[in-house]
Structures are given as C-alpha cells and as structure tokens.
Amino acid sequence: MTDINSVTIVGRLTRDLNGSDQREYAFTPNGQARANISIAVNRSRKQGDQWVEEPHYFDVTIWGKSAENLLPYLKKGTRVGVEGYLKQDRWQDKTTGQTRSRVTIVANNIQLLGGNTGNNGAQAAGGYTPRFQPQQQNSFAPAPSQDFPPYEEQSFGGPGPNDGGFPEDIPF
C-alpha cells in the first residue's frame, strides 16, 4: 500500500514576508525562488463551560513562481489556504551534538483567502487583497439610442417550455 503525506490548512500569516531577508525569501543557485512563511491556525476546544481558541503555528515553504508572484501579497494577518506535504529536516546540533529535527509544510498550492481582521477587515498598510468590484456601467454595451432597438425575444420554430411544449425535446 502506498503511504500518504498530504496536508491542508487554513490560517493567517504571522508576519510580513520580507523580500530582503535571506532566511525568508531567496533564490537557489539555479534561480528558483523560495519563500518561508509562518501560519497561525486556531483550534477551538471546550474548557469547562467556555470555548477557548488555541493557536498552532506552522512553517510553510513556497517554491518557484508561486513564491515570486505572492511576495507582495503575503502580509501579516492575511488569510491563506495551503495544500502541500510534510517534510522533516534532521541535522546535528553543533553545540550539543544532539540530533535535531523540524517538520515543515511544503506548499503545492496556496490561495489568498482575504485580508486581516484588524481595521474592520481592511488590509494592513502596504498590503493588497484582490477583490471583485463590479463596474458601474458596462463599457462594452452601447448606450441606448435609435440605432439599436431594444432586444425582443424571437421564436425559433416551435413552442417553448412555457407555451405547452416539452422541455426534454431537443430541436436538433
């Protein structure tokens, strides 16, 4: 049987991704970008008669074009969803000689899910969360005039479903 190593988390960034800090954002010698972020995920549990939120912190590594493209958007408090796998690093501590280890999440897919909770949902200073904003007027539609008569529904050879026809009949 094949082993499975898959993780999905949704949480908030614990700090801004600083593009000038080599530990957080850098390029490998072959030119591939790497970004290290930390995500806080709250877990609610009941303690006595009250619910208590318990934060858990996860380190996430983002590679390649995703790391490059997300750099300006990864700001403290931004809500993100991460799909990836767990990776364990092991090394020898130089001072004590003990073997140390650390588990991180390597992101296969990362989604921006919104802004932070401060400022009534507004994004932190300098940050940006893309949002859908409908246009006030459709710039592609022509303005009403005598040149374009109003749209009239046309019949195409038979009764429609509201005219006593059968909606399951296909006209071709």
PDB file of C-alpha atoms in Angstrom:
ATOM      1  CA  MET A   1       0.000   0.000   0.000  1.00  0.00           C
ATOM      2  CA  THR A   2       1.227   3.495  -0.838  1.00  0.00           C
ATOM      3  CA  ASP A   3       1.833   5.907   2.011  1.00  0.00           C
ATOM      4  CA  ILE A   4       0.034   9.237   2.033  1.00  0.00           C
ATOM      5  CA  ASN A   5       1.635  12.539   3.005  1.00  0.00           C
ATOM      6  CA  SER A   6      -0.864  15.348   2.435  1.00  0.00           C
ATOM      7  CA  VAL A   7      -1.912  18.357   4.492  1.00  0.00           C
ATOM      8  CA  THR A   8      -4.414  21.187   4.042  1.00  0.00           C
ATOM      9  CA  ILE A   9      -4.536  24.137   6.425  1.00  0.00           C
ATOM     10  CA  VAL A  10      -6.288  27.496   6.501  1.00  0.00           C
ATOM     11  CA  GLY A  11      -4.901  30.218   8.737  1.00  0.00           C
ATOM     12  CA  ARG A  12      -3.364  33.670   8.936  1.00  0.00           C
ATOM     13  CA  LEU A  13       0.193  34.799   8.285  1.00  0.00           C
ATOM     14  CA  THR A  14       2.083  35.621  11.479  1.00  0.00           C
ATOM     15  CA  ARG A  15       4.430  38.159   9.843  1.00  0.00           C
ATOM     16  CA  ASP A  16       5.040  40.063   6.631  1.00  0.00           C
ATOM     17  CA  LEU A  17       7.148  38.247   4.066  1.00  0.00           C
ATOM     18  CA  ASN A  18      10.279  40.370   3.910  1.00  0.00           C
ATOM     19  CA  GLY A  19      11.887  40.112   0.475  1.00  0.00           C
ATOM     20  CA  SER A  20      15.203  41.448   1.764  1.00  0.00           C
ATOM     21  CA  ASP A  21      15.683  38.789   4.485  1.00  0.00           C
ATOM     22  CA  GLN A  22      17.563  35.804   3.001  1.00  0.00           C
ATOM     23  CA  ARG A  23      16.049  33.415   5.572  1.00  0.00           C
ATOM     24  CA  GLU A  24      12.518  34.316   4.463  1.00  0.00           C
ATOM     25  CA  TYR A  25      12.914  34.910   0.730  1.00  0.00           C
ATOM     26  CA  ALA A  26      15.804  33.931  -1.516  1.00  0.00           C
ATOM     27  CA  PHE A  27      16.784  32.316  -4.796  1.00  0.00           C
ATOM     28  CA  THR A  28      18.632  28.999  -5.070  1.00  0.00           C
ATOM     29  CA  PRO A  29      21.840  28.882  -7.168  1.00  0.00           C
ATOM     30  CA  ASN A  30      19.801  27.522 -10.102  1.00  0.00           C
ATOM     31  CA  GLY A  31      17.431  30.556  -9.933  1.00  0.00           C
ATOM     32  CA  GLN A  32      14.410  29.046  -8.200  1.00  0.00           C
ATOM     33  CA  ALA A  33      12.645  31.304  -5.662  1.00  0.00           C
ATOM     34  CA  ARG A  34      11.966  30.105  -2.104  1.00  0.00           C
ATOM     35  CA  ALA A  35       9.714  31.801   0.464  1.00  0.00           C
ATOM     36  CA  ASN A  36       9.413  30.735   4.109  1.00  0.00           C
ATOM     37  CA  ILE A  37       6.257  31.854   5.900  1.00  0.00           C
ATOM     38  CA  SER A  38       4.585  31.053   9.198  1.00  0.00           C
ATOM     39  CA  ILE A  39       0.847  30.448   9.533  1.00  0.00           C
ATOM     40  CA  ALA A  40      -1.244  30.521  12.708  1.00  0.00           C
ATOM     41  CA  VAL A  41      -4.197  28.144  12.766  1.00  0.00           C
ATOM     42  CA  ASN A  42      -6.679  28.454  15.632  1.00  0.00           C
ATOM     43  CA  ARG A  43      -8.325  25.382  17.089  1.00  0.00           C
ATOM     44  CA  SER A  44     -11.350  25.782  19.336  1.00  0.00           C
ATOM     45  CA  ARG A  45     -11.752  23.454  22.271  1.00  0.00           C
ATOM     46  CA  LYS A  46     -14.074  23.400  25.221  1.00  0.00           C
ATOM     47  CA  GLN A  47     -12.528  24.141  28.601  1.00  0.00           C
ATOM     48  CA  GLY A  48     -15.145  23.832  31.301  1.00  0.00           C
ATOM     49  CA  ASP A  49     -18.200  25.752  30.127  1.00  0.00           C
ATOM     50  CA  GLN A  50     -16.347  28.018  27.695  1.00  0.00           C
ATOM     51  CA  TRP A  51     -14.763  27.616  24.292  1.00  0.00           C
ATOM     52  CA  VAL A  52     -11.091  28.523  24.151  1.00  0.00           C
ATOM     53  CA  GLU A  53      -9.120  29.214  20.972  1.00  0.00           C
ATOM     54  CA  GLU A  54      -5.761  27.506  20.917  1.00  0.00           C
ATOM     55  CA  PRO A  55      -3.312  28.752  18.250  1.00  0.00           C
ATOM     56  CA  HIS A  56      -0.963  26.396  16.442  1.00  0.00           C
ATOM     57  CA  TYR A  57       1.913  27.680  14.320  1.00  0.00           C
ATOM     58  CA  PHE A  58       3.169  26.042  11.134  1.00  0.00           C
ATOM     59  CA  ASP A  59       6.178  26.852   8.977  1.00  0.00           C
ATOM     60  CA  VAL A  60       5.463  26.695   5.244  1.00  0.00           C
ATOM     61  CA  THR A  61       7.901  26.743   2.317  1.00  0.00           C
ATOM     62  CA  ILE A  62       6.720  28.003  -1.073  1.00  0.00           C
ATOM     63  CA  TRP A  63       8.861  27.312  -4.158  1.00  0.00           C
ATOM     64  CA  GLY A  64       9.163  28.670  -7.694  1.00  0.00           C
ATOM     65  CA  LYS A  65       6.894  31.126  -9.450  1.00  0.00           C
ATOM     66  CA  SER A  66       4.333  30.910  -6.644  1.00  0.00           C
ATOM     67  CA  ALA A  67       6.889  32.357  -4.227  1.00  0.00           C
ATOM     68  CA  GLU A  68       7.800  35.127  -6.677  1.00  0.00           C
ATOM     69  CA  ASN A  69       4.211  36.064  -7.519  1.00  0.00           C
ATOM     70  CA  LEU A  70       2.923  36.016  -3.929  1.00  0.00           C
ATOM     71  CA  LEU A  71       5.739  38.142  -2.447  1.00  0.00           C
ATOM     72  CA  PRO A  72       3.819  41.461  -2.483  1.00  0.00           C
ATOM     73  CA  TYR A  73       0.637  39.887  -1.070  1.00  0.00           C
ATOM     74  CA  LEU A  74       1.961  37.881   1.878  1.00  0.00           C
ATOM     75  CA  LYS A  75       1.389  40.349   4.714  1.00  0.00           C
ATOM     76  CA  LYS A  76       0.775  39.747   8.412  1.00  0.00           C
ATOM     77  CA  GLY A  77      -2.842  38.782   9.088  1.00  0.00           C
ATOM     78  CA  THR A  78      -3.632  37.726   5.517  1.00  0.00           C
ATOM     79  CA  ARG A  79      -5.792  34.599   5.487  1.00  0.00           C
ATOM     80  CA  VAL A  80      -4.395  31.834   3.272  1.00  0.00           C
ATOM     81  CA  GLY A  81      -5.185  28.250   2.393  1.00  0.00           C
ATOM     82  CA  VAL A  82      -2.260  25.887   1.882  1.00  0.00           C
ATOM     83  CA  GLU A  83      -2.227  22.421   0.328  1.00  0.00           C
ATOM     84  CA  GLY A  84       1.027  20.514   0.436  1.00  0.00           C
ATOM     85  CA  TYR A  85       3.018  17.816   2.179  1.00  0.00           C
ATOM     86  CA  LEU A  86       5.035  17.445   5.360  1.00  0.00           C
ATOM     87  CA  LYS A  87       8.835  17.431   5.198  1.00  0.00           C
ATOM     88  CA  GLN A  88      11.112  16.564   8.094  1.00  0.00           C
ATOM     89  CA  ASP A  89      14.613  18.052   8.245  1.00  0.00           C
ATOM     90  CA  ARG A  90      17.250  16.492  10.520  1.00  0.00           C
ATOM     91  CA  TRP A  91      20.623  17.897  11.494  1.00  0.00           C
ATOM     92  CA  GLN A  92      23.343  17.582  14.095  1.00  0.00           C
ATOM     93  CA  ASP A  93      23.435  20.424  16.652  1.00  0.00           C
ATOM     94  CA  LYS A  94      26.998  21.780  16.615  1.00  0.00           C
ATOM     95  CA  THR A  95      26.996  22.867  20.251  1.00  0.00           C
ATOM     96  CA  THR A  96      25.368  19.874  21.961  1.00  0.00           C
ATOM     97  CA  GLY A  97      25.966  17.143  19.384  1.00  0.00           C
ATOM     98  CA  GLN A  98      22.332  16.065  19.586  1.00  0.00           C
ATOM     99  CA  THR A  99      20.279  15.224  16.521  1.00  0.00           C
ATOM    100  CA  ARG A 100      17.611  17.856  15.971  1.00  0.00           C
ATOM    101  CA  SER A 101      14.607  17.765  13.673  1.00  0.00           C
ATOM    102  CA  ARG A 102      11.914  20.062  12.373  1.00  0.00           C
ATOM    103  CA  VAL A 103       8.742  19.401  10.383  1.00  0.00           C
ATOM    104  CA  THR A 104       7.607  21.958   7.792  1.00  0.00           C
ATOM    105  CA  ILE A 105       4.889  22.081   5.173  1.00  0.00           C
ATOM    106  CA  VAL A 106       5.996  22.316   1.549  1.00  0.00           C
ATOM    107  CA  ALA A 107       3.231  24.076  -0.382  1.00  0.00           C
ATOM    108  CA  ASN A 108       1.941  22.613  -3.630  1.00  0.00           C
ATOM    109  CA  ASN A 109      -0.889  25.150  -3.812  1.00  0.00           C
ATOM    110  CA  ILE A 110      -1.504  28.354  -1.883  1.00  0.00           C
ATOM    111  CA  GLN A 111      -4.610  30.529  -2.080  1.00  0.00           C
ATOM    112  CA  LEU A 112      -5.131  34.055  -0.780  1.00  0.00           C
ATOM    113  CA  LEU A 113      -8.437  33.996   1.078  1.00  0.00           C
ATOM    114  CA  GLY A 114      -8.787  37.578   2.260  1.00  0.00           C
ATOM    115  CA  GLY A 115      -7.436  40.338   4.433  1.00  0.00           C
ATOM    116  CA  ASN A 116      -6.681  40.551   8.119  1.00  0.00           C
ATOM    117  CA  THR A 117      -9.208  41.062  10.912  1.00  0.00           C
ATOM    118  CA  GLY A 118      -7.909  44.477  12.003  1.00  0.00           C
ATOM    119  CA  ASN A 119      -9.274  47.776  10.639  1.00  0.00           C
ATOM    120  CA  ASN A 120     -12.751  46.308  10.044  1.00  0.00           C
ATOM    121  CA  GLY A 121     -11.455  43.810   7.512  1.00  0.00           C
ATOM    122  CA  ALA A 122      -9.183  46.251   5.701  1.00  0.00           C
ATOM    123  CA  GLN A 123      -5.795  45.029   4.625  1.00  0.00           C
ATOM    124  CA  ALA A 124      -2.701  46.075   6.588  1.00  0.00           C
ATOM    125  CA  ALA A 125      -0.817  49.149   5.388  1.00  0.00           C
ATOM    126  CA  GLY A 126       1.080  48.428   2.220  1.00  0.00           C
ATOM    127  CA  GLY A 127      -0.839  45.192   1.623  1.00  0.00           C
ATOM    128  CA  TYR A 128      -3.350  44.404  -1.054  1.00  0.00           C
ATOM    129  CA  THR A 129      -6.011  41.766  -1.374  1.00  0.00           C
ATOM    130  CA  PRO A 130      -7.552  41.457  -4.829  1.00  0.00           C
ATOM    131  CA  ARG A 131     -11.322  41.879  -4.665  1.00  0.00           C
ATOM    132  CA  PHE A 132     -14.086  41.758  -7.211  1.00  0.00           C
ATOM    133  CA  GLN A 133     -15.636  45.165  -7.776  1.00  0.00           C
ATOM    134  CA  PRO A 134     -18.444  45.397 -10.332  1.00  0.00           C
ATOM    135  CA  GLN A 135     -18.282  48.190 -12.867  1.00  0.00           C
ATOM    136  CA  GLN A 136     -20.809  50.974 -12.571  1.00  0.00           C
ATOM    137  CA  GLN A 137     -21.622  50.855 -16.270  1.00  0.00           C
ATOM    138  CA  ASN A 138     -20.891  48.185 -18.832  1.00  0.00           C
ATOM    139  CA  SER A 139     -18.277  49.832 -21.043  1.00  0.00           C
ATOM    140  CA  PHE A 140     -18.780  47.218 -23.774  1.00  0.00           C
ATOM    141  CA  ALA A 141     -22.524  47.751 -24.180  1.00  0.00           C
ATOM    142  CA  PRO A 142     -23.585  50.615 -26.415  1.00  0.00           C
ATOM    143  CA  ALA A 143     -25.645  53.382 -24.907  1.00  0.00           C
ATOM    144  CA  PRO A 144     -29.360  53.155 -25.760  1.00  0.00           C
ATOM    145  CA  SER A 145     -30.193  55.064 -28.933  1.00  0.00           C
ATOM    146  CA  GLN A 146     -32.353  54.871 -32.037  1.00  0.00           C
ATOM    147  CA  ASP A 147     -29.558  52.951 -33.809  1.00  0.00           C
ATOM    148  CA  PHE A 148     -30.048  49.942 -31.536  1.00  0.00           C
ATOM    149  CA  PRO A 149     -33.657  48.914 -30.983  1.00  0.00           C
ATOM    150  CA  PRO A 150     -34.496  47.198 -27.675  1.00  0.00           C
ATOM    151  CA  TYR A 151     -33.992  43.444 -27.552  1.00  0.00           C
ATOM    152  CA  GLU A 152     -37.045  41.398 -28.409  1.00  0.00           C
ATOM    153  CA  GLU A 153     -37.234  37.675 -27.803  1.00  0.00           C
ATOM    154  CA  GLN A 154     -37.609  35.746 -31.041  1.00  0.00           C
ATOM    155  CA  SER A 155     -39.241  32.420 -31.625  1.00  0.00           C
ATOM    156  CA  PHE A 156     -37.150  29.750 -33.357  1.00  0.00           C
ATOM    157  CA  GLY A 157     -39.673  27.334 -34.776  1.00  0.00           C
ATOM    158  CA  GLY A 158     -41.828  25.951 -32.061  1.00  0.00           C
ATOM    159  CA  PRO A 159     -43.448  26.341 -28.724  1.00  0.00           C
ATOM    160  CA  GLY A 160     -41.190  26.868 -25.729  1.00  0.00           C
ATOM    161  CA  PRO A 161     -41.482  25.145 -22.354  1.00  0.00           C
ATOM    162  CA  ASN A 162     -43.882  27.842 -21.141  1.00  0.00           C
ATOM    163  CA  ASP A 163     -46.018  27.518 -24.283  1.00  0.00           C
ATOM    164  CA  GLY A 164     -47.106  23.929 -23.627  1.00  0.00           C
ATOM    165  CA  GLY A 165     -44.044  22.381 -25.333  1.00  0.00           C
ATOM    166  CA  PHE A 166     -41.927  19.615 -23.889  1.00  0.00           C
ATOM    167  CA  PRO A 167     -38.618  20.828 -22.433  1.00  0.00           C
ATOM    168  CA  GLU A 168     -36.983  17.419 -22.979  1.00  0.00           C
ATOM    169  CA  ASP A 169     -37.493  17.641 -26.754  1.00  0.00           C
ATOM    170  CA  ILE A 170     -34.265  18.666 -28.395  1.00  0.00           C
ATOM    171  CA  PRO A 171     -34.804  20.674 -31.623  1.00  0.00           C
ATOM    172  CA  PHE A 172     -31.897  19.014 -33.480  1.00  0.00           C
TER     173      PHE A 172
END
